[in-house]
mmCIF file of C-alpha atoms in Angstrom:
data_model
loop_
_atom_site.group_PDB
_atom_site.id
_atom_site.type_symbol
_atom_site.label_atom_id
_atom_site.label_comp_id
_atom_site.label_asym_id
_atom_site.label_seq_id
_atom_site.Cartn_x
_atom_site.Cartn_y
_atom_site.Cartn_z
ATOM 1 C CA MET A 237 0.094 0.003 -0.014
ATOM 2 C CA ALA A 238 1.210 3.590 -0.854
ATOM 3 C CA LEU A 239 2.698 5.124 2.424
ATOM 4 C CA GLU A 240 0.613 8.459 1.691
ATOM 5 C CA LYS A 241 -2.668 6.391 1.948
ATOM 6 C CA LEU A 242 -1.841 5.282 5.416
ATOM 7 C CA LYS A 243 -1.594 8.904 6.699
ATOM 8 C CA PRO A 244 -5.469 9.219 7.620
ATOM 9 C CA LEU A 245 -5.299 5.686 9.507
ATOM 10 C CA ILE A 246 -2.391 7.094 11.505
ATOM 11 C CA ASN A 247 -4.217 10.192 12.252
ATOM 12 C CA SER A 248 -7.274 8.238 13.284
ATOM 13 C CA ILE A 249 -5.293 6.049 15.540
ATOM 14 C CA ILE A 250 -3.447 8.975 17.244
ATOM 15 C CA SER A 251 -6.674 10.846 17.744
ATOM 16 C CA ASP A 252 -8.490 8.005 19.363
ATOM 17 C CA GLN A 253 -8.540 9.117 22.945
ATOM 18 C CA GLU A 254 -10.451 6.142 23.819
ATOM 19 C CA ARG A 255 -7.246 4.061 23.893
ATOM 20 C CA SER A 256 -4.207 4.577 25.995
ATOM 21 C CA VAL A 257 -1.064 6.025 24.609
ATOM 22 C CA ASP A 258 0.526 2.412 24.517
ATOM 23 C CA GLU A 259 -2.509 1.088 22.848
ATOM 24 C CA ARG A 260 -2.263 3.707 20.052
ATOM 25 C CA LEU A 261 1.399 3.202 19.718
ATOM 26 C CA LEU A 262 0.943 -0.557 19.292
ATOM 27 C CA ALA A 263 -1.941 0.119 16.832
ATOM 28 C CA VAL A 264 0.485 2.145 14.735
ATOM 29 C CA CYS A 265 2.906 -0.611 14.845
ATOM 30 C CA GLU A 266 0.360 -3.059 13.581
ATOM 31 C CA VAL A 267 -0.815 -0.759 10.944
ATOM 32 C CA LEU A 268 2.728 -0.241 9.482
ATOM 33 C CA GLU A 269 3.586 -3.845 9.876
ATOM 34 C CA SER A 270 0.582 -5.192 8.192
ATOM 35 C CA HIS A 271 0.281 -2.500 5.217
ATOM 36 C CA VAL A 272 3.850 -2.288 4.230
ATOM 37 C CA ASP A 273 5.206 -5.601 3.035
ATOM 38 C CA TYR A 274 8.849 -4.870 3.733
ATOM 39 C CA TYR A 275 8.279 -3.582 7.236
ATOM 40 C CA ASN A 276 8.793 -6.858 9.099
ATOM 41 C CA TRP A 277 9.454 -5.716 12.579
ATOM 42 C CA VAL A 278 7.996 -2.185 13.928
ATOM 43 C CA GLY A 279 8.684 -0.728 17.380
ATOM 44 C CA PHE A 280 9.246 2.119 19.527
ATOM 45 C CA TYR A 281 12.076 2.744 21.883
ATOM 46 C CA PHE A 282 11.980 5.509 24.380
ATOM 47 C CA LYS A 283 14.666 7.258 26.682
ATOM 48 C CA ASN A 284 14.753 5.347 29.971
ATOM 49 C CA GLY A 285 14.150 8.020 32.494
ATOM 50 C CA ASP A 286 17.424 9.814 33.294
ATOM 51 C CA LYS A 287 19.566 6.956 32.144
ATOM 52 C CA ASN A 288 21.513 7.126 28.895
ATOM 53 C CA GLU A 289 19.618 4.178 27.541
ATOM 54 C CA LEU A 290 16.695 3.313 25.499
ATOM 55 C CA LYS A 291 13.736 1.128 26.623
ATOM 56 C CA LEU A 292 11.576 -0.915 24.278
ATOM 57 C CA GLY A 293 7.879 0.130 24.126
ATOM 58 C CA PRO A 294 5.108 -1.148 21.983
ATOM 59 C CA TYR A 295 6.094 -3.331 19.080
ATOM 60 C CA VAL A 296 4.968 -5.884 16.399
ATOM 61 C CA GLY A 297 7.127 -8.681 15.092
ATOM 62 C CA ALA A 298 9.506 -11.276 16.493
ATOM 63 C CA PRO A 299 10.421 -11.197 20.129
ATOM 64 C CA THR A 300 13.649 -9.458 20.904
ATOM 65 C CA ASP A 301 16.093 -9.693 23.750
ATOM 66 C CA HIS A 302 17.022 -6.041 23.236
ATOM 67 C CA THR A 303 14.677 -4.386 25.617
ATOM 68 C CA ILE A 304 17.404 -1.957 26.770
ATOM 69 C CA ILE A 305 19.821 -0.418 24.449
ATOM 70 C CA PRO A 306 22.651 1.893 25.684
ATOM 71 C CA PHE A 307 23.086 5.296 23.938
ATOM 72 C CA GLY A 308 25.553 4.891 21.174
ATOM 73 C CA LYS A 309 25.169 1.156 20.819
ATOM 74 C CA GLY A 310 23.440 -0.311 17.572
ATOM 75 C CA ILE A 311 21.564 1.758 15.174
ATOM 76 C CA CYS A 312 18.812 2.824 17.739
ATOM 77 C CA GLY A 313 21.567 3.813 20.155
ATOM 78 C CA GLN A 314 23.335 5.790 17.496
ATOM 79 C CA VAL A 315 20.260 7.715 16.614
ATOM 80 C CA ALA A 316 19.688 8.699 20.396
ATOM 81 C CA VAL A 317 23.035 10.359 20.205
ATOM 82 C CA SER A 318 22.984 11.932 16.749
ATOM 83 C CA ASN A 319 19.328 12.912 16.704
ATOM 84 C CA LYS A 320 19.098 12.081 12.953
ATOM 85 C CA ASN A 321 17.489 9.409 10.878
ATOM 86 C CA PHE A 322 19.599 6.496 10.172
ATOM 87 C CA VAL A 323 18.815 4.278 7.158
ATOM 88 C CA VAL A 324 20.866 1.081 6.944
ATOM 89 C CA PRO A 325 20.521 -0.651 3.503
ATOM 90 C CA ASP A 326 22.434 -3.743 4.420
ATOM 91 C CA VAL A 327 22.905 -4.438 8.274
ATOM 92 C CA SER A 328 25.782 -6.811 7.451
ATOM 93 C CA ALA A 329 27.846 -3.808 6.259
ATOM 94 C CA GLN A 330 27.511 -2.086 9.585
ATOM 95 C CA ASP A 331 30.129 -2.393 12.381
ATOM 96 C CA ASN A 332 27.982 -1.008 15.157
ATOM 97 C CA TYR A 333 24.781 -3.199 14.533
ATOM 98 C CA ILE A 334 22.903 -5.200 17.149
ATOM 99 C CA ALA A 335 21.477 -8.226 15.393
ATOM 100 C CA CYS A 336 17.890 -8.919 16.551
ATOM 101 C CA SER A 337 17.291 -11.666 14.024
ATOM 102 C CA ILE A 338 19.167 -13.573 11.353
ATOM 103 C CA THR A 339 16.400 -12.634 8.917
ATOM 104 C CA VAL A 340 16.938 -8.956 9.196
ATOM 105 C CA LYS A 341 18.609 -7.362 6.213
ATOM 106 C CA SER A 342 18.065 -3.595 6.603
ATOM 107 C CA GLU A 343 16.789 -1.070 9.155
ATOM 108 C CA ILE A 344 15.398 2.470 9.350
ATOM 109 C CA VAL A 345 15.374 4.446 12.654
ATOM 110 C CA ILE A 346 13.629 7.810 12.905
ATOM 111 C CA PRO A 347 13.936 9.999 16.237
ATOM 112 C CA ILE A 348 10.911 11.229 17.866
ATOM 113 C CA PHE A 349 11.087 14.996 19.178
ATOM 114 C CA VAL A 350 8.911 16.573 21.884
ATOM 115 C CA ASN A 351 9.703 20.265 22.429
ATOM 116 C CA GLY A 352 12.891 19.844 20.470
ATOM 117 C CA LYS A 353 14.229 17.006 22.610
ATOM 118 C CA ASN A 354 14.870 13.422 21.205
ATOM 119 C CA ILE A 355 12.715 11.143 23.575
ATOM 120 C CA GLY A 356 12.578 8.063 21.500
ATOM 121 C CA GLN A 357 12.435 6.602 18.035
ATOM 122 C CA ILE A 358 10.530 4.294 15.820
ATOM 123 C CA ASP A 359 12.666 1.338 14.604
ATOM 124 C CA ILE A 360 11.765 -0.650 11.648
ATOM 125 C CA ASP A 361 13.541 -3.871 10.480
ATOM 126 C CA SER A 362 13.221 -5.378 7.172
ATOM 127 C CA ASN A 363 13.845 -8.786 5.724
ATOM 128 C CA THR A 364 14.607 -7.279 2.352
ATOM 129 C CA ILE A 365 17.967 -5.593 1.367
ATOM 130 C CA ASP A 366 17.794 -1.958 0.704
ATOM 131 C CA PRO A 367 14.020 -1.453 0.585
ATOM 132 C CA PHE A 368 13.831 2.003 2.372
ATOM 133 C CA THR A 369 13.617 5.167 0.127
ATOM 134 C CA GLU A 370 13.294 8.869 0.953
ATOM 135 C CA LYS A 371 9.472 8.199 0.865
ATOM 136 C CA ASP A 372 9.716 5.996 3.842
ATOM 137 C CA GLU A 373 11.876 8.600 5.713
ATOM 138 C CA ARG A 374 9.273 11.481 5.073
ATOM 139 C CA PHE A 375 6.431 9.057 5.977
ATOM 140 C CA LEU A 376 7.966 7.884 9.018
ATOM 141 C CA GLU A 377 8.836 11.401 10.079
ATOM 142 C CA PHE A 378 5.205 12.284 9.803
ATOM 143 C CA VAL A 379 4.384 9.122 12.170
ATOM 144 C CA CYS A 380 6.957 10.359 14.516
ATOM 145 C CA ALA A 381 5.560 13.920 14.584
ATOM 146 C CA ARG A 382 1.933 12.439 15.013
ATOM 147 C CA VAL A 383 3.235 10.194 17.947
ATOM 148 C CA ALA A 384 4.966 13.183 19.602
ATOM 149 C CA SER A 385 1.601 14.955 19.722
ATOM 150 C CA ILE A 386 0.491 12.393 22.265
ATOM 151 C CA LEU A 387 3.525 11.985 24.410
#
Protein backbone atom coordinates (compact mmCIF):
# COMPACT_ATOMS: atom_id res chain seq x y z
CA MET A 1 0.00 0.00 0.00
CA ALA A 2 1.21 3.52 -0.79
CA LEU A 3 2.59 5.20 2.30
CA GLU A 4 0.59 8.39 1.72
CA LYS A 5 -2.65 6.39 1.89
CA LEU A 6 -1.76 5.32 5.44
CA LYS A 7 -1.65 8.87 6.80
CA PRO A 8 -5.41 9.14 7.50
CA LEU A 9 -5.29 5.80 9.33
CA ILE A 10 -2.34 6.97 11.44
CA ASN A 11 -4.17 10.21 12.21
CA SER A 12 -7.27 8.26 13.22
CA ILE A 13 -5.29 6.02 15.59
CA ILE A 14 -3.42 8.92 17.20
CA SER A 15 -6.67 10.89 17.66
CA ASP A 16 -8.48 7.99 19.38
CA GLN A 17 -8.56 9.17 22.98
CA GLU A 18 -10.53 6.08 24.01
CA ARG A 19 -7.23 4.16 23.85
CA SER A 20 -4.19 4.59 26.09
CA VAL A 21 -0.99 5.98 24.59
CA ASP A 22 0.58 2.49 24.54
CA GLU A 23 -2.51 1.05 22.84
CA ARG A 24 -2.27 3.73 20.15
CA LEU A 25 1.46 3.13 19.69
CA LEU A 26 0.84 -0.60 19.32
CA ALA A 27 -1.93 0.09 16.80
CA VAL A 28 0.47 2.26 14.77
CA CYS A 29 2.99 -0.62 14.79
CA GLU A 30 0.30 -3.07 13.68
CA VAL A 31 -0.85 -0.85 10.81
CA LEU A 32 2.68 -0.27 9.54
CA GLU A 33 3.71 -3.92 9.80
CA SER A 34 0.54 -5.21 8.14
CA HIS A 35 0.25 -2.61 5.35
CA VAL A 36 3.87 -2.25 4.22
CA ASP A 37 5.16 -5.59 3.02
CA TYR A 38 8.84 -4.84 3.71
CA TYR A 39 8.22 -3.59 7.29
CA ASN A 40 8.84 -6.88 9.11
CA TRP A 41 9.42 -5.60 12.67
CA VAL A 42 8.06 -2.25 13.87
CA GLY A 43 8.60 -0.86 17.34
CA PHE A 44 9.21 2.14 19.52
CA TYR A 45 12.13 2.75 21.85
CA PHE A 46 12.06 5.55 24.42
CA LYS A 47 14.65 7.20 26.65
CA ASN A 48 14.63 5.28 29.93
CA GLY A 49 14.12 8.00 32.53
CA ASP A 50 17.36 9.84 33.30
CA LYS A 51 19.52 6.96 32.09
CA ASN A 52 21.53 7.13 28.87
CA GLU A 53 19.68 4.16 27.44
CA LEU A 54 16.60 3.29 25.45
CA LYS A 55 13.79 1.06 26.66
CA LEU A 56 11.62 -0.96 24.31
CA GLY A 57 8.03 0.18 24.07
CA PRO A 58 5.16 -1.24 22.03
CA TYR A 59 6.21 -3.29 19.02
CA VAL A 60 5.03 -5.85 16.49
CA GLY A 61 7.22 -8.66 15.18
CA ALA A 62 9.46 -11.38 16.47
CA PRO A 63 10.33 -11.16 20.18
CA THR A 64 13.64 -9.44 20.91
CA ASP A 65 16.14 -9.69 23.74
CA HIS A 66 17.06 -6.05 23.12
CA THR A 67 14.68 -4.39 25.57
CA ILE A 68 17.37 -1.99 26.83
CA ILE A 69 19.87 -0.39 24.44
CA PRO A 70 22.68 1.87 25.71
CA PHE A 71 23.09 5.22 23.95
CA GLY A 72 25.62 4.86 21.13
CA LYS A 73 25.14 1.09 20.75
CA GLY A 74 23.55 -0.29 17.61
CA ILE A 75 21.52 1.76 15.15
CA CYS A 76 18.94 2.82 17.74
CA GLY A 77 21.59 3.84 20.24
CA GLN A 78 23.38 5.88 17.58
CA VAL A 79 20.17 7.75 16.69
CA ALA A 80 19.67 8.54 20.39
CA VAL A 81 23.03 10.37 20.26
CA SER A 82 22.97 11.85 16.73
CA ASN A 83 19.31 12.99 16.71
CA LYS A 84 19.26 12.09 13.01
CA ASN A 85 17.49 9.55 10.83
CA PHE A 86 19.54 6.44 10.17
CA VAL A 87 18.85 4.23 7.16
CA VAL A 88 20.85 1.04 6.91
CA PRO A 89 20.48 -0.56 3.45
CA ASP A 90 22.44 -3.67 4.49
CA VAL A 91 22.95 -4.43 8.19
CA SER A 92 25.81 -6.82 7.41
CA ALA A 93 27.87 -3.80 6.31
CA GLN A 94 27.44 -2.04 9.70
CA ASP A 95 30.10 -2.42 12.38
CA ASN A 96 27.93 -1.07 15.22
CA TYR A 97 24.83 -3.17 14.58
CA ILE A 98 22.90 -5.22 17.14
CA ALA A 99 21.42 -8.26 15.42
CA CYS A 100 17.86 -8.92 16.55
CA SER A 101 17.24 -11.72 14.08
CA ILE A 102 19.21 -13.49 11.38
CA THR A 103 16.42 -12.66 8.92
CA VAL A 104 16.90 -8.88 9.23
CA LYS A 105 18.67 -7.40 6.21
CA SER A 106 18.04 -3.64 6.62
CA GLU A 107 16.83 -1.12 9.18
CA ILE A 108 15.47 2.42 9.43
CA VAL A 109 15.32 4.44 12.64
CA ILE A 110 13.65 7.84 12.91
CA PRO A 111 13.87 9.94 16.10
CA ILE A 112 10.82 11.33 17.91
CA PHE A 113 11.13 14.88 19.18
CA VAL A 114 9.00 16.49 21.88
CA ASN A 115 9.70 20.19 22.47
CA GLY A 116 12.91 19.84 20.45
CA LYS A 117 14.21 16.98 22.59
CA ASN A 118 14.86 13.45 21.25
CA ILE A 119 12.72 11.27 23.55
CA GLY A 120 12.58 8.10 21.48
CA GLN A 121 12.34 6.62 18.03
CA ILE A 122 10.55 4.32 15.71
CA ASP A 123 12.63 1.35 14.62
CA ILE A 124 11.76 -0.74 11.57
CA ASP A 125 13.56 -3.87 10.46
CA SER A 126 13.15 -5.41 7.03
CA ASN A 127 13.99 -8.89 5.77
CA THR A 128 14.71 -7.27 2.38
CA ILE A 129 18.02 -5.65 1.39
CA ASP A 130 17.78 -1.89 0.76
CA PRO A 131 13.97 -1.39 0.60
CA PHE A 132 13.81 2.01 2.32
CA THR A 133 13.56 5.18 0.23
CA GLU A 134 13.24 8.87 0.95
CA LYS A 135 9.46 8.31 0.86
CA ASP A 136 9.81 5.98 3.86
CA GLU A 137 11.86 8.60 5.70
CA ARG A 138 9.35 11.39 5.06
CA PHE A 139 6.39 9.15 5.94
CA LEU A 140 8.01 7.94 9.16
CA GLU A 141 8.90 11.52 10.10
CA PHE A 142 5.17 12.23 9.75
CA VAL A 143 4.36 9.21 11.96
CA CYS A 144 6.89 10.34 14.58
CA ALA A 145 5.49 13.89 14.59
CA ARG A 146 1.97 12.52 15.11
CA VAL A 147 3.21 10.20 17.87
CA ALA A 148 5.02 13.13 19.54
CA SER A 149 1.69 14.96 19.79
CA ILE A 150 0.40 12.39 22.33
CA LEU A 151 3.57 11.98 24.43
